[in-house]
Coordinates of C-alpha atoms and ligand atoms in Angstrom, one line a residue:
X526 CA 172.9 -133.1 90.2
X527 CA 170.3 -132.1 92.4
X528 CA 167.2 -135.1 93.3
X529 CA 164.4 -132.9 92.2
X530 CA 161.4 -134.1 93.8
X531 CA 159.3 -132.2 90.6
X532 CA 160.8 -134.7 88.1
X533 CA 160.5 -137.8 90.4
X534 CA 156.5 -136.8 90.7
X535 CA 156.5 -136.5 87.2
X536 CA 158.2 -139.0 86.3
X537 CA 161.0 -137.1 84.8
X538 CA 164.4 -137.1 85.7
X539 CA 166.0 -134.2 86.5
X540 CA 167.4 -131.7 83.9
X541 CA 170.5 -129.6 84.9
X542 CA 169.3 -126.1 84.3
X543 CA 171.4 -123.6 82.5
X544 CA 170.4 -120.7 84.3
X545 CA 173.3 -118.7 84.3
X546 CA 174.2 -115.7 87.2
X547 CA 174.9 -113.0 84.3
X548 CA 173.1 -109.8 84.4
X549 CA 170.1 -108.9 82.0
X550 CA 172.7 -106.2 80.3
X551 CA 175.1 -108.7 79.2
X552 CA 173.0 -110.2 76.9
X553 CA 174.8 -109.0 73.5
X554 CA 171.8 -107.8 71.7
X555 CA 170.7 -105.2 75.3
X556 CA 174.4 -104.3 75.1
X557 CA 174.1 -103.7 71.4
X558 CA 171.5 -101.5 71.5
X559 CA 172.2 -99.8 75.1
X560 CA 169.1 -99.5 77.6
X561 CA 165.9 -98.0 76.5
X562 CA 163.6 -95.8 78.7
X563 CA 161.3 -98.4 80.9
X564 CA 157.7 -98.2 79.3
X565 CA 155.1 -96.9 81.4
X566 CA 151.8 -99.3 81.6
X567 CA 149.3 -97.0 80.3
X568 CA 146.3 -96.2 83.0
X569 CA 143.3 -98.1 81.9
X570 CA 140.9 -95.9 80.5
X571 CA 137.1 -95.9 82.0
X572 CA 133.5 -94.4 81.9
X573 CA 132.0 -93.1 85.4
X574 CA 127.8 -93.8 84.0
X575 CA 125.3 -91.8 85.9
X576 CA 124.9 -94.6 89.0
X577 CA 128.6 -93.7 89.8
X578 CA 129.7 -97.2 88.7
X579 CA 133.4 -97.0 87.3
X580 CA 133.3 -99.0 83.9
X581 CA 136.6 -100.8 82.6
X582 CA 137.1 -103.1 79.7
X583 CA 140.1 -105.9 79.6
X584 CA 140.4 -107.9 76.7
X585 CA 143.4 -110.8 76.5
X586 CA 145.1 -111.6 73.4
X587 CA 147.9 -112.6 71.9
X588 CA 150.0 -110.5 70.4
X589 CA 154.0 -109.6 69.8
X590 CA 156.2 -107.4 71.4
X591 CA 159.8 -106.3 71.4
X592 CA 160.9 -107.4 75.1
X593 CA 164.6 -107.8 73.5
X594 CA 165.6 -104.9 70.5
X595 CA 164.5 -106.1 68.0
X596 CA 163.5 -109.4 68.3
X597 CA 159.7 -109.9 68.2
X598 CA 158.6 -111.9 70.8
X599 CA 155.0 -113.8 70.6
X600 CA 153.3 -113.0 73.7
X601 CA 149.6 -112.6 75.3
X602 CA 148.6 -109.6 77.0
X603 CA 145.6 -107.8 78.1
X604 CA 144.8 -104.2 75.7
X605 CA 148.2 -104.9 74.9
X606 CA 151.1 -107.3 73.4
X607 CA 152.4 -107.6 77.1
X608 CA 151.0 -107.0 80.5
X609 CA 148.1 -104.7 81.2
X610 CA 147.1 -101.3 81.4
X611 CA 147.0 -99.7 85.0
X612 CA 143.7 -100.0 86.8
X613 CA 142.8 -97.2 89.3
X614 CA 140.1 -96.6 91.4
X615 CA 139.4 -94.7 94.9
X616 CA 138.4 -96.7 98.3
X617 CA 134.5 -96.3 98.4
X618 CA 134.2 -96.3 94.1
X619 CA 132.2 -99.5 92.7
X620 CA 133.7 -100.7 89.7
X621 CA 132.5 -103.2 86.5
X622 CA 134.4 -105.1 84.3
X623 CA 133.9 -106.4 81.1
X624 CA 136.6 -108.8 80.6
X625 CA 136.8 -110.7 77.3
X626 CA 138.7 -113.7 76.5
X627 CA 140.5 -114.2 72.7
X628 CA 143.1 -116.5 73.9
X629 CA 143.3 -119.9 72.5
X630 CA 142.4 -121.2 75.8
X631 CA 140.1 -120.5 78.8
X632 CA 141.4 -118.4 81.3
X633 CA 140.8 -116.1 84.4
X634 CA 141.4 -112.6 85.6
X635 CA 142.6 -112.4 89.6
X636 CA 142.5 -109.5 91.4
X637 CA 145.3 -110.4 94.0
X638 CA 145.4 -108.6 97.2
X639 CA 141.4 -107.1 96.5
X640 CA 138.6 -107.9 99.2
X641 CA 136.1 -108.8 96.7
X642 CA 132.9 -111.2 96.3
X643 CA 134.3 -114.8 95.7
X644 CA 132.5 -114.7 92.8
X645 CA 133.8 -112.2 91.7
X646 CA 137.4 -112.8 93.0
X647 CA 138.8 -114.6 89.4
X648 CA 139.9 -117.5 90.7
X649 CA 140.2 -121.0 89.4
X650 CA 136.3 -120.9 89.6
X651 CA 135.6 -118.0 87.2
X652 CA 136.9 -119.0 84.2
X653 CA 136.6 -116.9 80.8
X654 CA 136.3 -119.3 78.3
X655 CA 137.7 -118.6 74.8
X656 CA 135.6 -115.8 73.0
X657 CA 133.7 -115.5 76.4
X658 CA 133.3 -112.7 78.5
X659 CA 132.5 -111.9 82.5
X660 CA 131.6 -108.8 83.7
X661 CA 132.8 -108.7 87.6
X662 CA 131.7 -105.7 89.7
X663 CA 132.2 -104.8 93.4
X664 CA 132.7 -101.8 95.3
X665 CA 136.5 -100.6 96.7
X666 CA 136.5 -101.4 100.4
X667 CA 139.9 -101.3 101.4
X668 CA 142.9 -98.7 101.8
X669 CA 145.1 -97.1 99.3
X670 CA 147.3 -99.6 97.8
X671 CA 149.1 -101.1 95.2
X672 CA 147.7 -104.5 94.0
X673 CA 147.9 -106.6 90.6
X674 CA 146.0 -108.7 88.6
X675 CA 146.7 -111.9 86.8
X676 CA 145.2 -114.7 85.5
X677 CA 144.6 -117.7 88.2
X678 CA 143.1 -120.9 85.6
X679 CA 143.2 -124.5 87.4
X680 CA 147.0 -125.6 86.9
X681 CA 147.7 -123.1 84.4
X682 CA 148.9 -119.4 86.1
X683 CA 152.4 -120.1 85.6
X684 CA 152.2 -120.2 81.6
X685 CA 149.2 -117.2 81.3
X686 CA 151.2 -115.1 83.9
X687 CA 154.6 -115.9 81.9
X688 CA 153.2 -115.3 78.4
X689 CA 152.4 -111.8 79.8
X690 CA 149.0 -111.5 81.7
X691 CA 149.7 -109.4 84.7
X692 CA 149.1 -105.7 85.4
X693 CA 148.7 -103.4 88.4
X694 CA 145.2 -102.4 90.0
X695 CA 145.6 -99.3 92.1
X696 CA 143.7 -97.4 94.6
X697 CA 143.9 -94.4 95.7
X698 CA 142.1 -92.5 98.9
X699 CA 141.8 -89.6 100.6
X700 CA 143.9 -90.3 103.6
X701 CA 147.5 -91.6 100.9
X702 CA 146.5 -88.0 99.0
X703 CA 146.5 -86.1 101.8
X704 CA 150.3 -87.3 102.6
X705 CA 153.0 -85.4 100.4
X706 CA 154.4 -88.6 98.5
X707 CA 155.2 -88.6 95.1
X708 CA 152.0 -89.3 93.3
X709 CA 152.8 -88.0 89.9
X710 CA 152.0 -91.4 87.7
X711 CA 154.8 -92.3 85.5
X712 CA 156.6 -89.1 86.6
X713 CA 157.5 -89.6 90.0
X714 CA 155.6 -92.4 91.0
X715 CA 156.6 -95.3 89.1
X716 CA 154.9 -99.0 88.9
X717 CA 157.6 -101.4 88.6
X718 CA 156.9 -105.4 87.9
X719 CA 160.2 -107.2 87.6
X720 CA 160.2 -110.6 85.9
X721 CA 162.4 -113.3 84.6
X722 CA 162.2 -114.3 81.8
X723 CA 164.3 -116.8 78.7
X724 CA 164.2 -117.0 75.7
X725 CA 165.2 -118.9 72.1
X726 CA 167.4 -118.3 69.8
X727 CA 164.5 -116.5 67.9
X728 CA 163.2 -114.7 70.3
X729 CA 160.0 -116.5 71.4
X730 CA 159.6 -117.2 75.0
X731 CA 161.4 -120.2 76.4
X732 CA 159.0 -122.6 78.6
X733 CA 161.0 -125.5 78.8
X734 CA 163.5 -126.9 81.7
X735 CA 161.2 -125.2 84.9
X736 CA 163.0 -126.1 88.2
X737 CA 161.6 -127.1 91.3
X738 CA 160.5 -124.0 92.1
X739 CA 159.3 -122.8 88.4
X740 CA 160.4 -121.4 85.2
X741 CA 163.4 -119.0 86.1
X742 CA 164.8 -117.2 83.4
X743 CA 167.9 -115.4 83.0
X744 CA 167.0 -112.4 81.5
X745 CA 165.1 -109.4 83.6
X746 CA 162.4 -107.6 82.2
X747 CA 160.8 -105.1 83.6
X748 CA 157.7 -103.6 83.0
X749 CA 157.9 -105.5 79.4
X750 CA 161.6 -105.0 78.6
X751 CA 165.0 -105.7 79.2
X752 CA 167.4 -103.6 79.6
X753 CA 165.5 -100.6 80.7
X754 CA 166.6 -97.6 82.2
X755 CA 164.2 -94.9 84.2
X756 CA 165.0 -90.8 84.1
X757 CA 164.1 -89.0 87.0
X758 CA 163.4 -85.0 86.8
X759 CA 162.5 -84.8 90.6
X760 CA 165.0 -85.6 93.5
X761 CA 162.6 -88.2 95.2
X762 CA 160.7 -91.3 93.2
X763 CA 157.9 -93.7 94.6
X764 CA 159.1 -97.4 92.8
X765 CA 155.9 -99.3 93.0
X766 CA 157.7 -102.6 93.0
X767 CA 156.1 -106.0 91.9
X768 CA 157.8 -109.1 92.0
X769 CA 155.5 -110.6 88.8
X770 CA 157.5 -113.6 88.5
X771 CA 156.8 -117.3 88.3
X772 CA 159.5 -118.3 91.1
X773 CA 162.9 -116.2 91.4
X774 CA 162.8 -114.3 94.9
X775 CA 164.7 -111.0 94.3
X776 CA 166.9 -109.0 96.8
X777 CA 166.8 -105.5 95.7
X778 CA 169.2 -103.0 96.4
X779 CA 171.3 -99.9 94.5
X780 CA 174.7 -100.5 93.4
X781 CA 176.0 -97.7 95.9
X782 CA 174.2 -98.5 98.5
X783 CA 172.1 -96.2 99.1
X784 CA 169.3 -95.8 101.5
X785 CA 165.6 -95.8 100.4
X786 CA 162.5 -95.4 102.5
X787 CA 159.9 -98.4 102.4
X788 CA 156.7 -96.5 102.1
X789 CA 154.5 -98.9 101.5
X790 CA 153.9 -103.0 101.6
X791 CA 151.3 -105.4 99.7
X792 CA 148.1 -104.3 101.8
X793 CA 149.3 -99.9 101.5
X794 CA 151.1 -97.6 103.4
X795 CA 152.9 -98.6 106.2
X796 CA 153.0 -96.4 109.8
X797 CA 156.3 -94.7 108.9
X798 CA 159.1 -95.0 106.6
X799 CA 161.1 -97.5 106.5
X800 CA 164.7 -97.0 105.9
X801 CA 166.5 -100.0 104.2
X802 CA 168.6 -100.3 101.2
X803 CA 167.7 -104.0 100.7
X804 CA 164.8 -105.4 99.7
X805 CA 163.6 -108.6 99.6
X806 CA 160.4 -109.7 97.6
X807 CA 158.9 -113.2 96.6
X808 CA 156.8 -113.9 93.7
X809 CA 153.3 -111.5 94.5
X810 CA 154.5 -109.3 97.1
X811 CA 154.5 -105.2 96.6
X812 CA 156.3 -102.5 98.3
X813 CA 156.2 -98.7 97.9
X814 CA 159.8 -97.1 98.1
X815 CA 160.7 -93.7 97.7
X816 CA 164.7 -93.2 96.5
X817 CA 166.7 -90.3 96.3
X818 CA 168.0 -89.0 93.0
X819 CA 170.2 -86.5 92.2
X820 CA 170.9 -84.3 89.1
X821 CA 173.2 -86.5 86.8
X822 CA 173.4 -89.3 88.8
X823 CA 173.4 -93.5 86.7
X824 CA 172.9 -96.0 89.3
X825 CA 171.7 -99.2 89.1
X826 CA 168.9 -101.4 91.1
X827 CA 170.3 -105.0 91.2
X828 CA 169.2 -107.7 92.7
X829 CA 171.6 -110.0 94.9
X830 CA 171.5 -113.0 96.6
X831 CA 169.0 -114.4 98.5
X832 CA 169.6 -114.2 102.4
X833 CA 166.4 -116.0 103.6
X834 CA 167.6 -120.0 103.0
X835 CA 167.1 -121.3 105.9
X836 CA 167.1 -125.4 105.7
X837 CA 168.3 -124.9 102.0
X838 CA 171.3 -126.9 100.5
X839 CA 173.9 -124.7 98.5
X840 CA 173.2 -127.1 95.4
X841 CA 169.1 -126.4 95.7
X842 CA 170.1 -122.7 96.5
X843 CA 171.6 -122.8 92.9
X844 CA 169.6 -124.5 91.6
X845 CA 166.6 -122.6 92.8
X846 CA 168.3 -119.0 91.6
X847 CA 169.7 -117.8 95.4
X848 CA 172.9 -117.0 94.2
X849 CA 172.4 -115.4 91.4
X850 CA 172.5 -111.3 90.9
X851 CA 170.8 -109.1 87.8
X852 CA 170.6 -105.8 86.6
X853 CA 167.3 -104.3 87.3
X854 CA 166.4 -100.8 86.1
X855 CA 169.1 -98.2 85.7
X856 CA 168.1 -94.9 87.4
X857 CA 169.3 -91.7 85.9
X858 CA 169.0 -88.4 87.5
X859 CA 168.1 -85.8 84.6
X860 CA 170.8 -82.8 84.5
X861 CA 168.5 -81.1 86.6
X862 CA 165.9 -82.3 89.2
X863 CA 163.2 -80.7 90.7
X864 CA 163.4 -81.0 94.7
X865 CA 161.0 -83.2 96.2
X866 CA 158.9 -83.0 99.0
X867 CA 160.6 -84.8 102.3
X868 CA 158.8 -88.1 103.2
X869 CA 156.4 -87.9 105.9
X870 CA 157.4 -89.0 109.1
X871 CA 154.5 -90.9 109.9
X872 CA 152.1 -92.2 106.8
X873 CA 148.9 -94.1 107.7
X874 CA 148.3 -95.4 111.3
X875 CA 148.7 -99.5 112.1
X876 CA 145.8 -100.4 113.6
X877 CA 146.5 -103.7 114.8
X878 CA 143.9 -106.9 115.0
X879 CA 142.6 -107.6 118.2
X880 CA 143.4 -111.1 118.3
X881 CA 141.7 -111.8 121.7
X882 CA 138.5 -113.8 120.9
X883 CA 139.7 -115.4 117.2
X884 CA 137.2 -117.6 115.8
X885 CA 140.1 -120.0 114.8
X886 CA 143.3 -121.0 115.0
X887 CA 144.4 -123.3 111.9
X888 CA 147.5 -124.4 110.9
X889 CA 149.0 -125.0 107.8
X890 CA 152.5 -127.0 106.9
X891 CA 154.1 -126.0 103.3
X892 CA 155.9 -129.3 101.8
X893 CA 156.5 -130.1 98.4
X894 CA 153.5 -129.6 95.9
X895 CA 151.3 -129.4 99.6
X896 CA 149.2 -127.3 102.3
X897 CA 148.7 -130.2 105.2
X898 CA 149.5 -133.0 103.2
X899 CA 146.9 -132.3 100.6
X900 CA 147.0 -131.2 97.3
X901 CA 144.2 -128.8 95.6
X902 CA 141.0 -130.4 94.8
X903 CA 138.8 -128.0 93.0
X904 CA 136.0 -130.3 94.7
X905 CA 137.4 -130.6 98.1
X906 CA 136.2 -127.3 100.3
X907 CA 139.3 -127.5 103.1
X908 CA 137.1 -125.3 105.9
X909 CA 134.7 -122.9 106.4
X910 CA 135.2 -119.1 108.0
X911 CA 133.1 -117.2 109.7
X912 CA 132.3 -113.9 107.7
X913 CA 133.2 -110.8 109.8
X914 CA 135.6 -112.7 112.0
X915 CA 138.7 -113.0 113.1
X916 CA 141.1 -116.1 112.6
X917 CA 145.1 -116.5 113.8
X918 CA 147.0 -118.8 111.1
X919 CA 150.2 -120.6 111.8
X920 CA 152.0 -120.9 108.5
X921 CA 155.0 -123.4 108.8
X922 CA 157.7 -124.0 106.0
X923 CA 158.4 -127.8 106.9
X924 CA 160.3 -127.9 103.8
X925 CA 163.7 -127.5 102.5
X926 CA 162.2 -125.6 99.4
X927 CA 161.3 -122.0 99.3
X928 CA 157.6 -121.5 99.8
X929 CA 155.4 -118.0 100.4
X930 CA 151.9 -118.1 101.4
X931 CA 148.9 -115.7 99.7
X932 CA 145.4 -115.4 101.3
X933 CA 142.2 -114.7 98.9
X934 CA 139.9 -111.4 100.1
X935 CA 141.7 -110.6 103.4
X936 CA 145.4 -108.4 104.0
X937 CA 146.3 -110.1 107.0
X938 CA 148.9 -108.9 110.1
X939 CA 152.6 -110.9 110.8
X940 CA 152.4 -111.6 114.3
X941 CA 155.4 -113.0 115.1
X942 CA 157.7 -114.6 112.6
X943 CA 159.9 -117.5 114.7
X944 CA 158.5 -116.3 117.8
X945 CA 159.5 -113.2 117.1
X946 CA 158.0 -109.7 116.6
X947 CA 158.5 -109.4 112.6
X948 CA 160.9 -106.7 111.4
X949 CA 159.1 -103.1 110.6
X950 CA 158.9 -103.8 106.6
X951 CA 156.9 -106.8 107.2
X952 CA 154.5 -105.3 110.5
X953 CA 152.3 -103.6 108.1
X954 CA 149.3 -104.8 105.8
X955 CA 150.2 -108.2 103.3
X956 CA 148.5 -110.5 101.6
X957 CA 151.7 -112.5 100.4
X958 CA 154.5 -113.5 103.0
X959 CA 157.7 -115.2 101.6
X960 CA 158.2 -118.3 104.2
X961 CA 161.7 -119.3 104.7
X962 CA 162.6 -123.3 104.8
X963 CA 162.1 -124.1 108.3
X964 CA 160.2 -121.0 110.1
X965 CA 156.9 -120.4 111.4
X966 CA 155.1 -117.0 110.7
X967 CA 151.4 -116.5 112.5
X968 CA 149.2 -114.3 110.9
X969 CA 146.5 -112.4 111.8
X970 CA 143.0 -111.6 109.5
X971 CA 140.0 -110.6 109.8
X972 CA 137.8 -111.4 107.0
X973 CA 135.3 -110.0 105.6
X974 CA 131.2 -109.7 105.0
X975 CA 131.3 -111.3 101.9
X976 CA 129.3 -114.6 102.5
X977 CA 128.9 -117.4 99.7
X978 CA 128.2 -120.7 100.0
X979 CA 129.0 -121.7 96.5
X980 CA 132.4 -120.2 95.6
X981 CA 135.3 -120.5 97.2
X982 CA 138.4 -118.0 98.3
X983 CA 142.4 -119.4 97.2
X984 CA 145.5 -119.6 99.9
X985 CA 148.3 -121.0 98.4
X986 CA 151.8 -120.2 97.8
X987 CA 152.5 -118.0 94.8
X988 CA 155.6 -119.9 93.2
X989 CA 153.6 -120.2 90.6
X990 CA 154.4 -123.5 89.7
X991 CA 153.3 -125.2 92.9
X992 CA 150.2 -123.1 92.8
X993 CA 149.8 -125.0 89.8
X994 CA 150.7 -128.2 90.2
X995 CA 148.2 -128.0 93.8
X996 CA 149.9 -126.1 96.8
X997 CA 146.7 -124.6 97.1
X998 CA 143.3 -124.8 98.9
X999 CA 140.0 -123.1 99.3
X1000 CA 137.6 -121.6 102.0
X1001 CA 133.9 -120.6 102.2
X1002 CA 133.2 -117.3 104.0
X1003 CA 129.7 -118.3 105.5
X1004 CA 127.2 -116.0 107.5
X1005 CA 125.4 -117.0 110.5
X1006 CA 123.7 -120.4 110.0
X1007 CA 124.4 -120.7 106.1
X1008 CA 125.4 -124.0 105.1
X1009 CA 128.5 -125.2 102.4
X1010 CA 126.8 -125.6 98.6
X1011 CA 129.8 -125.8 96.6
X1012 CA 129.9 -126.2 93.0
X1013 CA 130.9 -129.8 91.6
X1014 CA 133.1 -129.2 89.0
X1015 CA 133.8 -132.1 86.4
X1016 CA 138.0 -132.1 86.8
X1017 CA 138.9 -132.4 89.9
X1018 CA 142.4 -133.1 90.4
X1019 CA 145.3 -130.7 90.4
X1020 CA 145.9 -129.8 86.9
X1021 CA 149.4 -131.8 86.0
X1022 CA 150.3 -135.2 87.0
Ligands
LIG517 CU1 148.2 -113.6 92.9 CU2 145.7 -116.6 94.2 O1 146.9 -115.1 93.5
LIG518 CU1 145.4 -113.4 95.1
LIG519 CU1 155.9 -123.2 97.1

């Protein structure tokens, strides 16, 4: 048995985890039934008023759904059972939220990979509580891209994001539209959120037995299913991929092999296509592909092992879900598909960061439930940031755990990743980088003009469990002269113990 360092902090001792390497499709009530065509979140309706403001409204509820045939599942979801609608909104639009709350329990709506107000940012700071409503607004400053939202409470994401609050937030401007990729949504241009999840014998969710790194499940489900399978009618489609899950990294590739062209990374489109026909993505990260597909054609998207392990013992590598491979999505080429426009050559240009002149350089060690030795303390501002500047971070993995590292309000630049220039898929714009045991990645980022001396901005890694249980810490973005005036907030310490 593995020591697991989450059981000796909480004073547990460690379960053996029956997490087994089967595919989502060999669970006997999928294979019963066969697949069933991958719902399509619905794009979230709004109202444009006469100031131009784009109005949305997000209520989160429980509810039940049918992730497995027939089984009904008890879930919470936002305008939904499960997940969210699709928010989308162009670069230079302001948009308002109402968001209402009719969970049993306070919560939060995140708008990851967004530069936004703190205050308005959803964080552990902005919480909705129960019957309770907050009405965010801010205007679109940023590139086309694909981004999500979730729920971020103060030691809780990992439940509210595994009971089914997530959904994709995208934008769109005139610069992706003017490029010939599929853009046709739900036709050609397809969100994808891949999660793991268990379940009991009854069908309810299974939250017991997380591991070190979270609750891994052994069942796929994506976009709210399992066992789904997506029909193509064109001979190219755009798989907006999100990894929405608590902890399991995922290595995505086709069962033949074939070659896709990354498009697109967490922050938007990258200078040119990438070609690759693996994958990898950590819990929060995005990328754009764009596949082939041909009339008639069944092939499958799997996910394989993990390759990243660096200092990682085979036992944790098991035990942490690296070994294991799943059934994704099946793709199906209708009898006849519609030929697609080539992909672009080159997509949006990389303009990179002058780092010459950075107002800082920090550094920050990943170990256990830590950033520098520290855990979160809602109380506990770990430094200040010049607004409008520029700031080179130094993101180590000291540990033989799998870590990634998110940054609130900015999409930063990989510099180098072990010294070295990081490969193409990972030169563009992220806000979430997977960090392997062991390596060093430097990052670039500029931040923005947002000042606020009161609320805070997150980095932490996005296994959500050590989010949760306090690998996480907060900045100020302050303007010239502006002095720190946090809020005190009455808990301070980091949520489980
Ligand atoms: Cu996806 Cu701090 O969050
Ligand atoms: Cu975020
Ligand atoms: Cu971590």
């Amino acid at each position: 048995m593995t020591f697991s360092r989450r059981g000796f902090l909480a004073g547990l001792a460690a379960a053996p985890i029956a997490v087994s390497a089967g595919c989502a499709l060999g669970r006997s009530d999928i294979a019963a039934s066969g697949p069933r065509p991958l719902p399509i979140p619905p794009l979230a309706d709004s109202t444009v008023g006469a100031d131009g403001v784009r109005n949305f409204r997000l209520t989160l509820a429980p509810g039940t759904a049918e992730i497995l045939p027939g089984k009904r599942t008890p879930t919470w979801g936002l305008n939904g059972p499960y997940l969210g609608p699709t928010l989308r909104a162009r670069r230079g639009e302001t948009v308002a939220f109402q968001v209402r709350n009719d969970l049993p329990e306070p919560t939060t709506v995140h708008w990851h990979g967004m530069r936004v107000p703190a205050r308005m940012d959803g964080g552990p700071h902005q919480t909705i509580a129960t019957g309770g409503t907050w009405a965010p607004s801010w205007t679109i400053e940023q590139q086309a891209a694909t981004l999500w939202y979730h729920p971020h409470p103060h030691g809780g994401t990992e439940k509210h994001v595994y009971r089914g609050l997530a959904g994709f937030f995208l934008i769109d401007d005139d610069a992706a539209d003017a490029l010939d990729l599929p853009n046709d949504y739900g036709v050609d241009d397809i969100p994808l959120v891949i999660q793991d999840r268990r379940f009991t014998a009854d069908g309810a969710l299974d939250e017991s037995d997380p591991t070190d790194i979270g609750l891994l499940g052994d069942t796929i489900v994506t976009n709210g299913i399992a066992g789904a399978y997506f029909r193509a009618r064109t001979s190219r489609i755009r798989l907006r991929l999100l990894n929405g899950s608590s902890g399991r990294l995922y290595n995505l590739g086709f069962a033949d092999n074939r070659e896709f062209q990354v498009v697109g990374t967490d922050g938007g489109l990258l200078p040119k296509p990438v070609p690759l026909n693996r994958i990898q993505l950590s819990p929060g990260e995005r990328a754009e592909i764009v596949v082939p597909v041909q009339a008639g054609d069944q092939v499958m998207l799997r996910a394989l092992p993990i390759e990243n392990r660096g200092d990682m013992d085979a036992a944790e590598a098991r035990e942490f879900g690296f070994d294991d491979s799943f059934d994704i999505l099946q793709v199906r080429g209708a009898a006849s598909v519609r030929t697609a426009a080539v992909v672009p050559d080159s997509l949006i240009p990389r303009v990179a960061i002058p780092t010459a002149g950075a107002a800082a350089n920090r550094r920050f060690e990943l170990q256990w439930f830590q950033i520098n030795k520290l855990q979160m303390d809602m109380n506990r501002i770990d430094f200040t940031v010049a607004a409008d500047s520029t700031e080179v971070w130094t993101v180590r993995n000291a540990d033989n755990w799998p870590h990634n590292f998110h940054v609130h309000d900015v999409q930063f630049q990989i510099t180098e990743i072990d010294g070295a220039a990081p490969p193409p898929v990972l030169a563009g714009w992220k806000d979430t980088v997977y960090t392997e045991p062991g390596s060093i990645y430097t990052l670039v980022m500029r931040f923005s003009e947002h000042t606020d001396p009161t609320y805070p901005y997150m980095y932490h890694c996005h296994l959500l469990l050590h989010e949760d249980h306090g690998m996480m810490g907060q900045f100020l973005v302050l303007g010239p002269g502006q002095q720190p005036a946090p809020m005190q907030m009455p808990m301070s310490h980091g949520g489980h113990g």
